[in-house]
Coordinates of C-alpha atoms and ligand atoms in Angstrom, one line a residue:
M1 CA 0.2 0.1 0.1
G2 CA 1.3 3.7 -0.8
D3 CA 0.5 6.6 1.4
V4 CA -0.9 5.5 4.7
S5 CA -1.6 7.9 8.0
S6 CA -2.8 7.0 11.4
G7 CA -6.0 6.8 12.3
G8 CA -7.9 8.3 15.4
D9 CA -11.1 9.8 16.8
L10 CA -10.9 12.9 14.7
P11 CA -9.8 13.8 11.4
E12 CA -6.4 13.9 10.4
S13 CA -4.9 16.8 12.0
D14 CA -2.5 17.9 9.0
D15 CA -2.6 21.4 7.4
A16 CA -4.5 19.8 4.4
H17 CA -8.1 20.5 6.5
A18 CA -7.5 24.3 5.6
A19 CA -7.1 23.8 2.0
A20 CA -9.8 23.6 -0.8
L21 CA -11.3 20.1 -1.5
Y22 CA -12.5 19.1 -5.2
L23 CA -15.1 16.1 -5.1
I24 CA -14.6 14.1 -7.9
G25 CA -18.4 13.4 -9.1
S26 CA -21.2 15.8 -9.4
G27 CA -24.0 13.7 -8.4
S28 CA -26.3 13.3 -5.1
F29 CA -23.6 11.3 -3.4
A30 CA -21.1 14.4 -4.2
V31 CA -24.0 16.6 -2.4
E32 CA -23.7 14.3 0.7
V33 CA -20.0 13.9 0.8
A34 CA -19.5 17.7 0.4
D35 CA -21.4 17.7 3.7
W36 CA -19.1 15.2 5.4
A37 CA -16.1 16.9 4.3
R38 CA -17.3 20.5 5.5
D39 CA -17.9 19.1 8.9
A40 CA -14.5 17.5 8.7
G41 CA -13.2 21.0 8.1
W42 CA -12.5 21.2 4.5
E43 CA -13.7 23.9 2.1
V44 CA -15.4 22.4 -0.7
A45 CA -14.1 24.3 -3.8
G46 CA -16.2 22.4 -6.6
L47 CA -17.9 19.3 -7.8
V48 CA -15.8 17.5 -10.8
E49 CA -17.9 16.5 -13.6
L50 CA -16.5 13.8 -15.6
R51 CA -19.1 12.9 -18.2
D52 CA -21.8 15.6 -18.7
A53 CA -19.9 18.9 -20.1
S54 CA -23.3 20.5 -19.9
R55 CA -23.2 20.8 -16.2
V56 CA -20.0 22.4 -16.1
G57 CA -20.4 25.9 -14.6
T58 CA -23.8 25.1 -12.9
R59 CA -24.6 24.9 -9.2
I60 CA -25.3 21.6 -7.7
G61 CA -26.3 21.7 -3.9
G62 CA -24.7 25.0 -3.8
H63 CA -21.6 23.9 -5.1
L64 CA -19.7 24.9 -8.5
V65 CA -19.5 22.0 -10.9
V66 CA -16.2 22.2 -12.8
A67 CA -14.3 20.3 -15.5
A68 CA -11.6 17.8 -14.7
D69 CA -9.0 19.6 -16.5
A70 CA -9.8 22.7 -14.8
L71 CA -8.4 21.7 -11.4
P72 CA -5.5 24.0 -10.2
A73 CA -2.1 22.1 -10.0
G74 CA -1.6 20.3 -6.7
A75 CA -5.2 20.5 -6.1
M76 CA -6.5 18.1 -3.3
A77 CA -9.5 15.7 -4.4
V78 CA -11.3 12.5 -3.3
V79 CA -13.8 10.4 -5.2
A80 CA -17.5 11.2 -4.3
A81 CA -19.4 9.3 -7.0
G82 CA -20.9 5.5 -7.1
G83 CA -19.7 3.1 -9.5
S84 CA -15.8 2.4 -10.0
R85 CA -13.8 4.5 -7.7
R86 CA -10.4 3.5 -9.5
E87 CA -11.9 4.7 -12.8
H88 CA -13.1 8.0 -11.0
W89 CA -9.8 8.5 -9.7
S90 CA -8.1 7.7 -12.8
A91 CA -10.0 10.4 -14.8
V92 CA -8.3 13.3 -12.7
A93 CA -5.0 11.4 -11.3
G94 CA -3.0 12.4 -14.3
G95 CA -3.7 16.1 -13.7
G96 CA -1.3 16.1 -10.9
C97 CA -4.2 16.1 -8.1
G98 CA -3.3 15.1 -4.5
A99 CA -5.5 12.6 -2.7
A100 CA -7.1 14.0 0.3
T101 CA -8.3 11.7 3.0
V102 CA -11.9 12.8 4.6
V103 CA -12.7 11.4 8.0
H104 CA -15.9 12.5 9.3
P105 CA -15.5 13.8 13.3
R106 CA -18.5 11.4 14.1
A107 CA -16.4 8.5 12.7
H108 CA -14.2 6.3 14.8
A109 CA -10.8 5.0 13.7
S110 CA -8.8 3.4 15.9
P111 CA -5.4 5.0 16.7
S112 CA -3.7 1.7 15.6
A113 CA -5.5 1.6 12.4
R114 CA -4.1 3.0 9.0
L115 CA -6.0 4.9 6.1
G116 CA -4.5 5.3 2.7
A117 CA -5.0 8.4 1.1
G118 CA -7.9 9.2 -0.7
C119 CA -10.0 7.4 1.8
V120 CA -13.8 8.8 2.9
V121 CA -14.9 7.8 6.0
A122 CA -18.6 8.7 7.1
P123 CA -20.4 9.6 10.1
G124 CA -21.1 6.6 12.3
A125 CA -18.2 4.3 10.7
V126 CA -16.1 2.7 12.9
I127 CA -12.6 1.0 11.9
G128 CA -11.1 -1.2 14.3
A129 CA -7.9 -1.5 15.8
A130 CA -4.9 -2.5 13.7
T131 CA -6.7 -2.6 10.4
V132 CA -5.3 -1.2 7.3
V133 CA -7.7 0.5 4.9
G134 CA -6.1 1.2 1.5
E135 CA -5.8 4.0 -0.8
H136 CA -9.4 5.3 -2.0
V137 CA -11.4 3.2 -0.1
L138 CA -15.3 4.5 0.9
V139 CA -16.6 3.7 4.4
S140 CA -20.1 4.9 4.2
R141 CA -22.5 5.7 6.8
G142 CA -22.3 3.5 9.7
A143 CA -20.3 0.9 8.1
L144 CA -18.1 -1.1 10.6
V145 CA -14.7 -2.7 10.1
G146 CA -13.4 -5.2 12.8
H147 CA -10.1 -5.2 14.0
H148 CA -7.1 -6.8 12.1
S149 CA -8.8 -6.6 8.7
E150 CA -7.3 -5.4 5.5
L151 CA -9.3 -3.8 3.0
G152 CA -7.6 -3.2 -0.7
A153 CA -7.6 0.0 -2.4
F154 CA -10.8 1.2 -4.1
V155 CA -13.1 -0.8 -2.0
S156 CA -16.5 0.5 -1.4
L157 CA -18.4 -0.3 2.0
L158 CA -21.8 1.1 1.5
P159 CA -24.1 2.0 4.3
G160 CA -24.3 -0.2 7.2
A161 CA -22.1 -2.9 5.9
N162 CA -20.6 -4.8 8.7
V163 CA -17.1 -6.4 8.1
A164 CA -16.0 -8.5 10.7
G165 CA -12.3 -8.7 12.4
H166 CA -9.5 -10.5 10.4
V167 CA -11.3 -10.2 7.2
V168 CA -9.6 -9.4 4.0
L169 CA -11.2 -7.6 1.2
G170 CA -9.5 -7.3 -2.4
E171 CA -9.1 -4.4 -4.2
D172 CA -12.1 -2.7 -6.0
T173 CA -14.3 -5.1 -3.9
T174 CA -18.1 -3.5 -3.1
V175 CA -19.9 -4.4 -0.1
G176 CA -23.6 -3.4 -0.2
M177 CA -25.8 -2.1 2.2
S178 CA -25.9 -3.7 5.5
A179 CA -24.4 -7.0 4.1
T180 CA -22.4 -9.1 6.6
I181 CA -18.9 -10.4 6.1
V182 CA -18.0 -13.0 9.1
D183 CA -14.4 -12.9 10.7
H184 CA -11.4 -14.5 9.0
T185 CA -13.1 -14.3 5.5
T186 CA -11.3 -13.7 2.3
V187 CA -13.1 -11.8 -0.3
G188 CA -11.1 -11.6 -3.8
A189 CA -10.7 -8.5 -5.7
G190 CA -13.4 -6.8 -7.8
A191 CA -16.0 -8.9 -5.8
T192 CA -19.7 -7.6 -5.7
I193 CA -21.5 -8.4 -2.0
A194 CA -24.8 -7.8 -2.8
A195 CA -26.9 -5.7 -0.1
G196 CA -28.2 -7.8 2.9
S197 CA -25.9 -10.7 2.2
V198 CA -24.3 -12.7 5.1
V199 CA -20.9 -14.1 3.7
L200 CA -19.7 -17.1 5.9
R201 CA -17.1 -18.4 3.3
D202 CA -14.3 -17.1 1.1
V203 CA -15.4 -15.4 -2.0
G204 CA -13.1 -15.4 -5.3
D205 CA -12.0 -12.6 -7.4
R206 CA -14.4 -10.9 -9.4
T207 CA -17.3 -13.0 -8.0
R208 CA -20.7 -11.8 -7.2
V209 CA -22.6 -13.2 -4.2
Q210 CA -26.1 -12.7 -2.5
G211 CA -28.4 -13.9 0.0
V212 CA -28.0 -15.4 3.3
P213 CA -25.9 -17.5 3.4
A214 CA -24.2 -15.7 0.4
R215 CA -24.0 -17.8 -2.8
E216 CA -22.7 -17.0 -5.9
Y217 CA -24.8 -16.0 -8.6
A218 CA -24.6 -15.0 -12.6
P219 CA -26.1 -11.7 -13.2
Ligands
LIG301 C1 -26.5 -7.0 -6.2 C2 -26.6 -5.9 -6.9 C3 -25.4 -5.1 -7.1 C4 -27.4 -5.9 -8.3 O1 -26.6 -7.0 -9.0 P1 -27.2 -7.3 -10.5 O2 -26.2 -8.2 -10.9 O3 -27.6 -6.2 -11.4 O4 -28.9 -7.8 -10.2 P2 -30.1 -7.7 -10.8 O5 -30.9 -6.5 -10.2 O6 -30.2 -7.8 -12.1 O7 -30.9 -9.0 -10.0 C5 -30.5 -10.3 -10.4 C6 -31.0 -11.1 -9.4 O8 -30.7 -11.1 -8.2 C7 -31.4 -10.7 -7.3 N1 -30.9 -9.7 -6.1 C8 -30.5 -8.3 -6.4 N2 -30.0 -7.8 -5.4 C9 -30.3 -8.9 -4.3 C10 -29.7 -8.7 -3.1 N3 -29.2 -7.7 -2.6 N4 -30.0 -10.0 -2.4 C11 -30.8 -10.9 -2.7 N5 -31.2 -11.2 -4.1 C12 -30.8 -10.0 -4.9 C13 -32.7 -9.9 -8.1 O9 -33.8 -10.4 -7.4 C14 -32.7 -11.2 -9.2 O10 -33.2 -12.3 -8.9 P3 -33.9 -13.0 -10.1 O11 -33.2 -13.2 -11.2 O12 -34.7 -14.0 -9.3 O13 -35.1 -12.2 -10.4 C15 -27.8 -4.9 -6.0 O14 -28.9 -5.5 -5.9 C16 -26.9 -4.6 -4.7 O15 -27.3 -5.4 -3.6 N6 -26.3 -3.4 -4.8 C17 -26.3 -2.7 -3.5 C18 -27.0 -1.6 -3.5 C19 -26.6 -0.8 -2.5 O16 -26.1 -1.3 -1.2 N7 -26.6 0.6 -2.3 C20 -26.2 1.5 -1.6 C21 -26.5 2.8 -2.0 S1 -26.0 4.0 -0.9

């Protein structure tokens, strides 16, 4: 894993919190992440539109929508759109953006947890002791990550996901709302865990599972 920093009760106490932050995405989720970022002490400078040029220059949720190529050199940014977090980040990374880490003040990250750059940790999220969270991971509202787990880069934990201790989640995996992953389980890269699933056994790379107990299915 690349750039990591210590967790804790409060947002990272680096100088970046006085800096402007661009959110990658201009949909409804970006508006929500903007609230979290402001609560965490960031000044939201704009929402970055990646697909629909007609939105550029408008305001959404009170925030100015800007084009990806309009970001100032060295701007700090974080992914704030659904879908592939890796693809969204790739769309701006070439422009020299810095990856911000946004931790809501009402989240709790163990002091012994490590968060990668680009993570978004939402209100009510809890990250346990000695857990390693890769770069650009989303830990959404009320999602729980137990102790000694490892989350690969670009993982998305959707609201209320409950990941136990000693779990390994491969890069780019999505865990749907309120899904549960029991302890000592490994989920491969690019997997999809459907909302409400209960994962009792290891899940392979790029595998989609659903149900209780979770079983593989073909979309
Ligand atoms: C799994 C998921 C990604 C959809 O995958 P998909 O492959 O497009 O699934 P489809 O909608 O085509 O449904 C395929 C089948 O799976 C079933 N299914 C879909 N989601 C399911 C779920 N969470 N649990 C159980 N079954 C589910 C459907 O009923 C359908 O069954 P059928 O073929 O018998 O009719 C989606 O349902 C899901 O759980 N997304 C996460 C949503 C979420 O957490 N959102 C948070 C927003 S903040």
